[in-house]
mmCIF file of C-alpha atoms and ligand atoms in Angstrom:
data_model
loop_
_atom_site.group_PDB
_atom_site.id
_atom_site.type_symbol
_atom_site.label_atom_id
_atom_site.label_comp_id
_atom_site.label_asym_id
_atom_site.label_seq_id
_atom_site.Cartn_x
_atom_site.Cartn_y
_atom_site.Cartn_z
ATOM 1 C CA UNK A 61 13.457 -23.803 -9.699
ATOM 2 C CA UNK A 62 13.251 -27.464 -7.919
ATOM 3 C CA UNK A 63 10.635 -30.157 -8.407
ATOM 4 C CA UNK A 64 11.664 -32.996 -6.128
ATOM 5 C CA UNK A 65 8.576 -35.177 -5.131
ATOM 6 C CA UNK A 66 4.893 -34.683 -5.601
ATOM 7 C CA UNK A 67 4.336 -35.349 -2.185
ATOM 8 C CA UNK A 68 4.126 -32.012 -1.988
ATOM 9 C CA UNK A 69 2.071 -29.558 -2.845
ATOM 10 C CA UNK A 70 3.674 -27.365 -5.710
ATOM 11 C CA UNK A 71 3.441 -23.462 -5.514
ATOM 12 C CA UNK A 72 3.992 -20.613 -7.781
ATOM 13 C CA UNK A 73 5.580 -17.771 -6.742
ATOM 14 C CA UNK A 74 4.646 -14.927 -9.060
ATOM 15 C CA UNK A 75 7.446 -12.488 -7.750
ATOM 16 C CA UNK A 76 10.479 -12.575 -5.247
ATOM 17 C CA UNK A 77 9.720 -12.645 -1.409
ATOM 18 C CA UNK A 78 11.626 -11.350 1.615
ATOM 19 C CA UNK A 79 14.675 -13.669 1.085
ATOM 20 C CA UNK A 80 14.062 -15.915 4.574
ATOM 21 C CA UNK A 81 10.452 -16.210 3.723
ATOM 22 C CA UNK A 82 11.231 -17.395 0.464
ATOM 23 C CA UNK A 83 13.589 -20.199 1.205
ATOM 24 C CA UNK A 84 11.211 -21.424 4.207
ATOM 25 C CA UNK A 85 8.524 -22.314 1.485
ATOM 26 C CA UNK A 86 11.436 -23.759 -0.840
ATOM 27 C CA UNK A 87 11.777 -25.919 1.507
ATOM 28 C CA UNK A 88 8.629 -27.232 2.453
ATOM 29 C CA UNK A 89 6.722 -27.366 -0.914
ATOM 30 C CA UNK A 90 7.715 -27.351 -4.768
ATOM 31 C CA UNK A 91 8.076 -24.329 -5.970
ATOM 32 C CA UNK A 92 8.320 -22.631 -9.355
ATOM 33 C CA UNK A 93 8.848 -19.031 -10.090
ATOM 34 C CA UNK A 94 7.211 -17.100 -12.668
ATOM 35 C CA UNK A 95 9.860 -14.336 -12.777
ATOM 36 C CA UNK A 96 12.570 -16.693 -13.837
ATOM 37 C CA UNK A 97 10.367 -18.540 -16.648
ATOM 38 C CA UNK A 98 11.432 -17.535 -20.173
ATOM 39 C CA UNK A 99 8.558 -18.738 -22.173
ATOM 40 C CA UNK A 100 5.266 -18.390 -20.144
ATOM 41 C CA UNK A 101 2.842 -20.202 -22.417
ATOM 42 C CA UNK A 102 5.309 -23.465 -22.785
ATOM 43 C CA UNK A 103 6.150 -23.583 -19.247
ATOM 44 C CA UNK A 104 2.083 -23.524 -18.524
ATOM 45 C CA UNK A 105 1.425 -26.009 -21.085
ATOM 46 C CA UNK A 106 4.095 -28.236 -19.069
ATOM 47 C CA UNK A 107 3.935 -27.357 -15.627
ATOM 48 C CA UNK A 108 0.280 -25.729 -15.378
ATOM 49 C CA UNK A 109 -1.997 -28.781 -14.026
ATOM 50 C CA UNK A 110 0.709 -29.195 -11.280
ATOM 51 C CA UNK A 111 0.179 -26.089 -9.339
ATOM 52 C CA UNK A 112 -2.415 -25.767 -6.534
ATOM 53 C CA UNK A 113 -0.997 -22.869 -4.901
ATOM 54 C CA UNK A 114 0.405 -19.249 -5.239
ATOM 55 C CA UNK A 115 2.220 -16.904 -3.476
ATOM 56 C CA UNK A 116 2.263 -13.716 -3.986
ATOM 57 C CA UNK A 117 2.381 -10.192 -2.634
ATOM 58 C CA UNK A 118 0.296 -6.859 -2.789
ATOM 59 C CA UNK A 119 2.224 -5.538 -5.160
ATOM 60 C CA UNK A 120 3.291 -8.036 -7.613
ATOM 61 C CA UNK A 121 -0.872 -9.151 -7.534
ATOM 62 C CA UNK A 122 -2.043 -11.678 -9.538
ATOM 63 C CA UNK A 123 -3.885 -11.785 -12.713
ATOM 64 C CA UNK A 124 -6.779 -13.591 -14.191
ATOM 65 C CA UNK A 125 -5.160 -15.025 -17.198
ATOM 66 C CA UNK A 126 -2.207 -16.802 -14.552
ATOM 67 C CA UNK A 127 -5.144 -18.087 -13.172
ATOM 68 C CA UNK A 128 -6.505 -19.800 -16.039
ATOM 69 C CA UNK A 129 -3.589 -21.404 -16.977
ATOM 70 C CA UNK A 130 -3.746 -23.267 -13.760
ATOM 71 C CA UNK A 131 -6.750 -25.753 -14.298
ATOM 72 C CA UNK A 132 -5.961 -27.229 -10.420
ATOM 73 C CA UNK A 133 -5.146 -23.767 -8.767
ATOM 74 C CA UNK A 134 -6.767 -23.730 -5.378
ATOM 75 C CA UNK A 135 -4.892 -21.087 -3.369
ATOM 76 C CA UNK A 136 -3.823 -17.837 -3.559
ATOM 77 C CA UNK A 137 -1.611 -16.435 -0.750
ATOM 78 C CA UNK A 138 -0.313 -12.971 -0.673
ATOM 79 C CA UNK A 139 1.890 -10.800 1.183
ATOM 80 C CA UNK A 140 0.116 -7.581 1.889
ATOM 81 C CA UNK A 141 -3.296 -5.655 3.159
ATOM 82 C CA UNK A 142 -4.354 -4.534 -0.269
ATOM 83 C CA UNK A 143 -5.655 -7.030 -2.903
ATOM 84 C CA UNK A 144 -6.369 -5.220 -5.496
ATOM 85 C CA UNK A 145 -3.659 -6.204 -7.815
ATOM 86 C CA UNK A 146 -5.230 -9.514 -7.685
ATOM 87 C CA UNK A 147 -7.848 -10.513 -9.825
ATOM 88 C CA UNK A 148 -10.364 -11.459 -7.065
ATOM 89 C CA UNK A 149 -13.301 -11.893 -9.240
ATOM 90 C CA UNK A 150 -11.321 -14.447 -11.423
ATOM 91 C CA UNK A 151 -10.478 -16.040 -8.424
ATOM 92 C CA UNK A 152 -13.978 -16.151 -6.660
ATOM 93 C CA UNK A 153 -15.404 -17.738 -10.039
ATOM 94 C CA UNK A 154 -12.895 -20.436 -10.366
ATOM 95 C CA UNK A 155 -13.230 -21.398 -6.852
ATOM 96 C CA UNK A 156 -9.574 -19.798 -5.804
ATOM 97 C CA UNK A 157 -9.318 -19.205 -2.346
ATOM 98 C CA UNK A 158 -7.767 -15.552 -1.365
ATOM 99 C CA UNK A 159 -5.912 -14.925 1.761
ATOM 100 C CA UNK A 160 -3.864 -11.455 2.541
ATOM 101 C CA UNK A 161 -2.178 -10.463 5.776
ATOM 102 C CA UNK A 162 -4.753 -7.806 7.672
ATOM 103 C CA UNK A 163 -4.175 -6.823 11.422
ATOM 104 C CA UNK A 164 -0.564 -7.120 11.611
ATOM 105 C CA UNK A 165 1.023 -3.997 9.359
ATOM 106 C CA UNK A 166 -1.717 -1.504 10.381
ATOM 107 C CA UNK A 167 1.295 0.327 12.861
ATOM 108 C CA UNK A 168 3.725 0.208 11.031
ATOM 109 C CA UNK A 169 1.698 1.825 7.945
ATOM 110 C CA UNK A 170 -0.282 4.624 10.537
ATOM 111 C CA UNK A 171 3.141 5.485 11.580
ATOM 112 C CA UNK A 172 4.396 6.196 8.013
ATOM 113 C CA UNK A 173 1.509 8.479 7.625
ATOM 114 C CA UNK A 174 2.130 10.375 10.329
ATOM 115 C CA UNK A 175 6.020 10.726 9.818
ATOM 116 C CA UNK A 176 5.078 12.329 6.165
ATOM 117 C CA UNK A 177 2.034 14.147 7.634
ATOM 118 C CA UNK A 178 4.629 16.090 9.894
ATOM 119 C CA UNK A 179 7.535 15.841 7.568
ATOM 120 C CA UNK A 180 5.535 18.319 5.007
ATOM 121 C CA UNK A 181 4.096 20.475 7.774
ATOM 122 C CA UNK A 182 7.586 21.393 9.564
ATOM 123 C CA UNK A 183 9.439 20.679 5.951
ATOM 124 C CA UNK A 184 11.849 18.457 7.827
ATOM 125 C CA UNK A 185 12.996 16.427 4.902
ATOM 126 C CA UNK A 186 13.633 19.785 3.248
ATOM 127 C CA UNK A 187 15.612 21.437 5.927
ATOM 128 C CA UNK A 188 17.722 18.578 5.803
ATOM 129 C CA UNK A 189 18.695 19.403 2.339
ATOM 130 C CA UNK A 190 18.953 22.734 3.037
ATOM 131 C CA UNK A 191 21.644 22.147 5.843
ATOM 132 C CA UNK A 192 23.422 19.452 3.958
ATOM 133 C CA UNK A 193 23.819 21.934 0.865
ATOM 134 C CA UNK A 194 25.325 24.584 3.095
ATOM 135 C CA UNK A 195 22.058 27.037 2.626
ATOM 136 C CA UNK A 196 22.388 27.551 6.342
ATOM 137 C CA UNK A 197 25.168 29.704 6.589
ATOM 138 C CA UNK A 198 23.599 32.278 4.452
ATOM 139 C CA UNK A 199 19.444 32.425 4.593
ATOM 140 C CA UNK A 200 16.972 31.242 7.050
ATOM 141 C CA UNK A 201 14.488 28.181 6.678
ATOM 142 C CA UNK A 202 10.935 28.953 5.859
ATOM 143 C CA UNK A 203 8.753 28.894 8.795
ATOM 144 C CA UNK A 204 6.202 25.661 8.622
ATOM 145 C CA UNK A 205 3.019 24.859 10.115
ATOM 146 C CA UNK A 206 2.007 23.716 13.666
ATOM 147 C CA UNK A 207 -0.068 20.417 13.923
ATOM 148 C CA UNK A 208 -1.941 21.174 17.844
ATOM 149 C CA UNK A 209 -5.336 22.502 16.736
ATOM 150 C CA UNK A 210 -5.806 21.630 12.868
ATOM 151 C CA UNK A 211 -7.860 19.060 11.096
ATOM 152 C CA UNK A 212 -6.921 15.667 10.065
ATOM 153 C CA UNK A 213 -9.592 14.412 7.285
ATOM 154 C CA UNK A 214 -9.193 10.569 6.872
ATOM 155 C CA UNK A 215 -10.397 8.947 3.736
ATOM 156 C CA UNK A 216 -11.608 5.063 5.007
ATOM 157 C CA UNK A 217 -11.382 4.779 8.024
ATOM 158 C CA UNK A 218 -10.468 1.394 8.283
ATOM 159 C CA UNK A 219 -7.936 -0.202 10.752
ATOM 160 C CA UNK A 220 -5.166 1.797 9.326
ATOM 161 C CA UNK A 221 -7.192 5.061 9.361
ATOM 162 C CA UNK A 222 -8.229 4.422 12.962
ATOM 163 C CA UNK A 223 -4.672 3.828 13.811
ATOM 164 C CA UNK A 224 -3.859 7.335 12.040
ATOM 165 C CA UNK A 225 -6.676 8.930 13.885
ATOM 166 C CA UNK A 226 -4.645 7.646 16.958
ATOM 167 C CA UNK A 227 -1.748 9.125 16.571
ATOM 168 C CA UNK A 228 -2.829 12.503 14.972
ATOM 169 C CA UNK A 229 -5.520 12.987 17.989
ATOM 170 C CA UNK A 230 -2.467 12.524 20.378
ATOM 171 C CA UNK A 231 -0.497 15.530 18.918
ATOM 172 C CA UNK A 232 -4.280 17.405 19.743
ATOM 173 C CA UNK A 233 -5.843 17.330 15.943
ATOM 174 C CA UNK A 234 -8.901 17.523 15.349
ATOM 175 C CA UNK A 235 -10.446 14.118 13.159
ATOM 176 C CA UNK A 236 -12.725 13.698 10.888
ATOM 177 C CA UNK A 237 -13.297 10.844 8.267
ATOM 178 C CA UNK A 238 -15.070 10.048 4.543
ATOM 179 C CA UNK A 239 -15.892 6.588 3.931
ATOM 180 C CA UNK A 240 -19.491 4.806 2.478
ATOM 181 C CA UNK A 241 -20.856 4.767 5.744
ATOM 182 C CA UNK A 242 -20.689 6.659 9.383
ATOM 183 C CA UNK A 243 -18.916 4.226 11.963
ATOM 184 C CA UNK A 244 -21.122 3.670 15.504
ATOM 185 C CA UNK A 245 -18.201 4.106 18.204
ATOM 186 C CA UNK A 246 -15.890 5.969 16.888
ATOM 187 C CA UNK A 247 -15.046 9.633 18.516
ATOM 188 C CA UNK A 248 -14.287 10.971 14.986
ATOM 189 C CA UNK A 249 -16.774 13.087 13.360
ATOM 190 C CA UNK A 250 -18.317 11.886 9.951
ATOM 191 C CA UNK A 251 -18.466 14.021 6.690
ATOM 192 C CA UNK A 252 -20.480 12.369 3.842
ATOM 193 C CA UNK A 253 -19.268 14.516 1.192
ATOM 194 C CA UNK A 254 -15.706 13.982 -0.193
ATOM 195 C CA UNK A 255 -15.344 17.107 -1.011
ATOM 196 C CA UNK A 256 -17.232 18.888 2.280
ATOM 197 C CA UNK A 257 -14.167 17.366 4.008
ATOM 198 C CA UNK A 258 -11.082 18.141 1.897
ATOM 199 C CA UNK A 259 -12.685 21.858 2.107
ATOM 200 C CA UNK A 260 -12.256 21.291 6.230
ATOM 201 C CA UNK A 261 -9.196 19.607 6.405
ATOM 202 C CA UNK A 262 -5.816 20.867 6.716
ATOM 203 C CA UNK A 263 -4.259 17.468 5.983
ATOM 204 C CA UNK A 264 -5.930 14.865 3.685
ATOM 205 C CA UNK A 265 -4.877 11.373 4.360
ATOM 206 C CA UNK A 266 -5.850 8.772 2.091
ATOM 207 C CA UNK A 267 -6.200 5.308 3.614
ATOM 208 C CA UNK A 268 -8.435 3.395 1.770
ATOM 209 C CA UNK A 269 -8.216 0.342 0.124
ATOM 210 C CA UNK A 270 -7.308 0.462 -3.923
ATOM 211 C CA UNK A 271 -8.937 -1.177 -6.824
ATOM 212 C CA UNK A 272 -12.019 0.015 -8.863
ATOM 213 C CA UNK A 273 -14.130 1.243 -6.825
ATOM 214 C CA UNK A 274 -11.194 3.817 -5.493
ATOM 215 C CA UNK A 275 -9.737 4.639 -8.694
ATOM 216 C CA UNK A 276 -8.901 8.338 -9.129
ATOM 217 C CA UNK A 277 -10.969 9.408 -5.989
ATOM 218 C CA UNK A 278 -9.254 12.244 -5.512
ATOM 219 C CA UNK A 279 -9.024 14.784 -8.413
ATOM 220 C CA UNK A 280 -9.143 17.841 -9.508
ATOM 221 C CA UNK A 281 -12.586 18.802 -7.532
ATOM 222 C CA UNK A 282 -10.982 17.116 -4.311
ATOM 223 C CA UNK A 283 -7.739 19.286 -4.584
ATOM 224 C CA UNK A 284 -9.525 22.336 -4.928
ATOM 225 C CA UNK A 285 -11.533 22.132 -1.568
ATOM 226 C CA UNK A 286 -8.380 20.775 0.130
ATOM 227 C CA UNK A 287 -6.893 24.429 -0.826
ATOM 228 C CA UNK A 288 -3.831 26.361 -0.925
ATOM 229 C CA UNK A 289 -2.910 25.582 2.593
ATOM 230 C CA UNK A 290 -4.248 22.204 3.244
ATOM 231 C CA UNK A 291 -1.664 19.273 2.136
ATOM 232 C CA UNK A 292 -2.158 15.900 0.630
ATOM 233 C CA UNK A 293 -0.776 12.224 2.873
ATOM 234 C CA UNK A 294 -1.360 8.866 0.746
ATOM 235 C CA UNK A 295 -0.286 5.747 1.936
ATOM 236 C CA UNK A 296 -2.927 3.426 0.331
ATOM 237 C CA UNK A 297 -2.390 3.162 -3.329
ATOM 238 C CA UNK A 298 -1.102 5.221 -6.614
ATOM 239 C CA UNK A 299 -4.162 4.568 -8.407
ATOM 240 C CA UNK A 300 -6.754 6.398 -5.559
ATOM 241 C CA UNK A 301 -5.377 9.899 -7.044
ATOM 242 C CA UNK A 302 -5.285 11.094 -10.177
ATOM 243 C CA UNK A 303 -1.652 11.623 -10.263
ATOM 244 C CA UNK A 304 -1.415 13.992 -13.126
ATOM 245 C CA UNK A 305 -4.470 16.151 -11.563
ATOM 246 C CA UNK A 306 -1.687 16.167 -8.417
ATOM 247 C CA UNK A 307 0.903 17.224 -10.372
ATOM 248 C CA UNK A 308 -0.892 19.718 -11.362
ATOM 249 C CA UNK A 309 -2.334 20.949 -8.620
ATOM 250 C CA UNK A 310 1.048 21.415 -6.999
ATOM 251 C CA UNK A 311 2.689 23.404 -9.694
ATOM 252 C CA UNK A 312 -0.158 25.771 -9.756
ATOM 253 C CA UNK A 313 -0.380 26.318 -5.663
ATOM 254 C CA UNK A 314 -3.775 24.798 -5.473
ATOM 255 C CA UNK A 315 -2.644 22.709 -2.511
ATOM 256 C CA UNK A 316 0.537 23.811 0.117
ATOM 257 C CA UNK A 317 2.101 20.546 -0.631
ATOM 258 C CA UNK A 318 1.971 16.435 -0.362
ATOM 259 C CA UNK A 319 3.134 13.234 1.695
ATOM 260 C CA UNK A 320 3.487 10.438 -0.763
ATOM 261 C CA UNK A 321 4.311 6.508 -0.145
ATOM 262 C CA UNK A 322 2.687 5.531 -3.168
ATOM 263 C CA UNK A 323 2.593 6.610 -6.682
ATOM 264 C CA UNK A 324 0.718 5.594 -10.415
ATOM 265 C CA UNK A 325 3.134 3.354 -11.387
ATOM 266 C CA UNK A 326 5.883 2.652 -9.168
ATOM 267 C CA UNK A 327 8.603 2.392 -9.143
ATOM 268 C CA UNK A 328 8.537 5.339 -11.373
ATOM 269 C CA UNK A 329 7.782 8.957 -9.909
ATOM 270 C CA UNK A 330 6.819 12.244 -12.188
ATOM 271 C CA UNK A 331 9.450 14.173 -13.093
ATOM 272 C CA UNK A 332 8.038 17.683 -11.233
ATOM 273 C CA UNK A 333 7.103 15.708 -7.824
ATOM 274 C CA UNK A 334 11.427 14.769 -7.676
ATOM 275 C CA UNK A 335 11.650 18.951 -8.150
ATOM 276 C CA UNK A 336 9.498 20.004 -5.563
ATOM 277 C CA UNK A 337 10.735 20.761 -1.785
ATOM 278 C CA UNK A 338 7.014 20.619 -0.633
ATOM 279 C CA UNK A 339 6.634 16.992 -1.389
ATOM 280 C CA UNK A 340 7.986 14.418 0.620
ATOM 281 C CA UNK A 341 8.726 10.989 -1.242
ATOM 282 C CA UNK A 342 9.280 7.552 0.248
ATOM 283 C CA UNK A 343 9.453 4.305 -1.914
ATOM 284 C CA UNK A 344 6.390 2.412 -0.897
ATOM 285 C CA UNK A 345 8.009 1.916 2.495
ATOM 286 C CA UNK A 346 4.477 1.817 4.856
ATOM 287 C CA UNK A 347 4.470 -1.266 6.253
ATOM 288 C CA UNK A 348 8.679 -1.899 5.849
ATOM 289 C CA UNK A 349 10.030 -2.080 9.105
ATOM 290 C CA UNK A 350 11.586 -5.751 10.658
ATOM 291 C CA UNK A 351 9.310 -6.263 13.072
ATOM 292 C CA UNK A 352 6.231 -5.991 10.387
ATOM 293 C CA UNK A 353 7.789 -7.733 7.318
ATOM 294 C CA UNK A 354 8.060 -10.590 9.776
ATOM 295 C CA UNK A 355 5.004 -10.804 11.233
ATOM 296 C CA UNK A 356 3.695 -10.342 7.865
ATOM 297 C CA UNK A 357 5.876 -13.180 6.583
ATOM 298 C CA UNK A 358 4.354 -15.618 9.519
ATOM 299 C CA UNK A 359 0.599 -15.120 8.466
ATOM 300 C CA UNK A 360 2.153 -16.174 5.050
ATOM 301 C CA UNK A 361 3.025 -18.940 6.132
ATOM 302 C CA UNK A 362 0.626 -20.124 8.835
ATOM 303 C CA UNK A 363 -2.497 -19.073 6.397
ATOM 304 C CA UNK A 364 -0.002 -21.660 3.360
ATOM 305 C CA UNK A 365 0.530 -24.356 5.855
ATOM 306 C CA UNK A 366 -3.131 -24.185 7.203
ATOM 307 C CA UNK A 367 -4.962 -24.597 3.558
ATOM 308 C CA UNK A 368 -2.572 -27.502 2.989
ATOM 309 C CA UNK A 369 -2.984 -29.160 6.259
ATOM 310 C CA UNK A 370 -6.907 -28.031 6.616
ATOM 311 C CA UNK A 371 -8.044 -26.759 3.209
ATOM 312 C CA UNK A 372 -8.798 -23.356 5.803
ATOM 313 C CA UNK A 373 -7.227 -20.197 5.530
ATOM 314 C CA UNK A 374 -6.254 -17.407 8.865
ATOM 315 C CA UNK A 375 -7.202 -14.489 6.849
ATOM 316 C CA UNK A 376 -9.425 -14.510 3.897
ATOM 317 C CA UNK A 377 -10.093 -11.943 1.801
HETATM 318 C C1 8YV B 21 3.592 -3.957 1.083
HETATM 319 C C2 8YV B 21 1.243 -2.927 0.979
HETATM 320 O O1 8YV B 21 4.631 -3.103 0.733
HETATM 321 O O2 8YV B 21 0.183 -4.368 2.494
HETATM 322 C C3 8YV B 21 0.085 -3.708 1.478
HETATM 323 O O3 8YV B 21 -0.971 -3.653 0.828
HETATM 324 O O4 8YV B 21 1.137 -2.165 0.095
HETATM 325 C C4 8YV B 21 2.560 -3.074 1.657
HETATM 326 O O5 8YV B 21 2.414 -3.465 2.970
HETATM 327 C C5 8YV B 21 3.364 -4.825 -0.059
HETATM 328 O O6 8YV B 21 2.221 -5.556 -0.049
HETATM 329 C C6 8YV B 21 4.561 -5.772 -0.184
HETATM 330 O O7 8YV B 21 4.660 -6.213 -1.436
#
């Protein structure tokens, strides 16, 4: 924790960043963070009116009552697509401006969905296990399923679900996509009804946003029409399934199997999904490659720099 001058403007970090990201804006503004602070209401009380700015990412959020405490808070900043672990309508009434970092992870993220999409249909993080335990000398690995010919339902098709669309239409699925409205130019057909298209789809990949209005889309109903051979890919967030419903729905066959990036409340994962070799797990990992983090970690710091220079930010929410 420094405070040299107030010449500059003083930040609050409300979680660690990538390491070079976080000593850039050390070094160019004041900086306090909140995961090193003992006592949260005396170090407010102290420090509160001094902070105009915070940095944060999609998963660490921010909430409304950090907000409060900071009578002169102007900025938010995070690292990260998805907002919805920050209080936005806190922010919007106080006058807090938002930013996040669109545009430059959507790849990165598609491509996760597609390695777990094809992971549970050929079972390829399974057969590794199965070789590395030796299972090969003595039985034969199930067969799996082919990709060329089967449906792809996408839930939002936003930038990320267009980018999935991509890449599943180039291995010759068919696409289809939910969302609140029908998109003019796309060459996906639309389906209206949730369920309508987890009852077409062989693979089900959620890709929209989380928050509220995305809470527990998928249940029960959803895994039923999705069926005993259609599989589950989420990449967006825990909270868009109802994880126990999942569970579920696995142990009982309902649905051949899952894909998942993201989980109810990470970092933990239910006991039955670490059991199963028809799930495929990876640590919240859509967006982590070099080449992303760092772009990522520039539109931090250009949209940081610009509402200090300009009061204007590259990418508001
Ligand atoms: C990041 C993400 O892992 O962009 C998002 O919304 O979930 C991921 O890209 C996360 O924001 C980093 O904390």
């Amino acid at each position: 924790m420094s405070e040299t001058t107030n010449q500059t403007p003083t930040l609050l970090l409300i979680g660690p960043l990538l390491p070079a990201l976080q000593q850039q804006i050390e070094s160019m503004y004041t900086v306090y963070k909140l995961w090193d602070v003992e006592d949260k209401n005396t170090f407010f009380k102290s420090h509160g009116d001094s902070i105009q700015g915070i940095v944060t990412s999609g998963i660490h959020g921010c909430k409304g009552e950090v907000m409060r405490a900071l009578p002169n808070l102007k900025v938010i900043v995070s690292f990260g697509v998805g907002y919805d672990a920050i209080d936005i309508a806190t922010a919007r009434d106080r006058g807090v401006a938002v930013s996040n970092t669109p545009g430059v992870l959507d790849d990165c993220v598609a491509d996760t969905a597609f390695a777990l999409l094809i992971d549970v249909a050929r079972g390829i993080s399974a057969a590794d296990r199965f070789v590395r335990n030796g299972r090969w000398l003595k039985e034969k690995f199930p067969l799996g399923r082919k990709l060329g010919g089967k449906t792809c339902g996408i839930v939002g098709l936003g930038n990320i679900g267009k980018a999935i669309a991509k890449r599943v239409s180039a291995f010759d699925m068919n696409v289809a996509y939910y969302g609140r409205h029908q998109q003019a130019d796309v060459p996906y057909r639309y389906e209206p009804d949730l369920k309508a298209l987890a009852s077409q789809s062989d693979f089900l990949v959620l890709a929209v946003p989380g928050g509220n209005a995305t809470h527990h889309l998928i249940g029960t109903d959803v895994l039923q029409a999705l069926g005993k051979d259609g599989f589950l890919i989420n990449i967006a967030r825990g909270s868009v399934v109802d994880e126990a419903a999942l569970v579920s729905a696995l142990q009982q066959g309902v649905i051949a199997g899952a894909g998942l990036d993201v989980f109810a409340h990470e970092p933990e994962v239910p006991q039955p999904l670490l059991e199963m070799d028809n799930v495929v797990l990876t640590p919240h990992l859509g967006s982590g490659t070099h080449e992303t983090r760092q772009a990522m970690a520039d539109l931090v710091l250009e949209n940081l720099n610009l509402y200090f220079t300009s009061g204007k930010l590259k990418t508001p929410v």
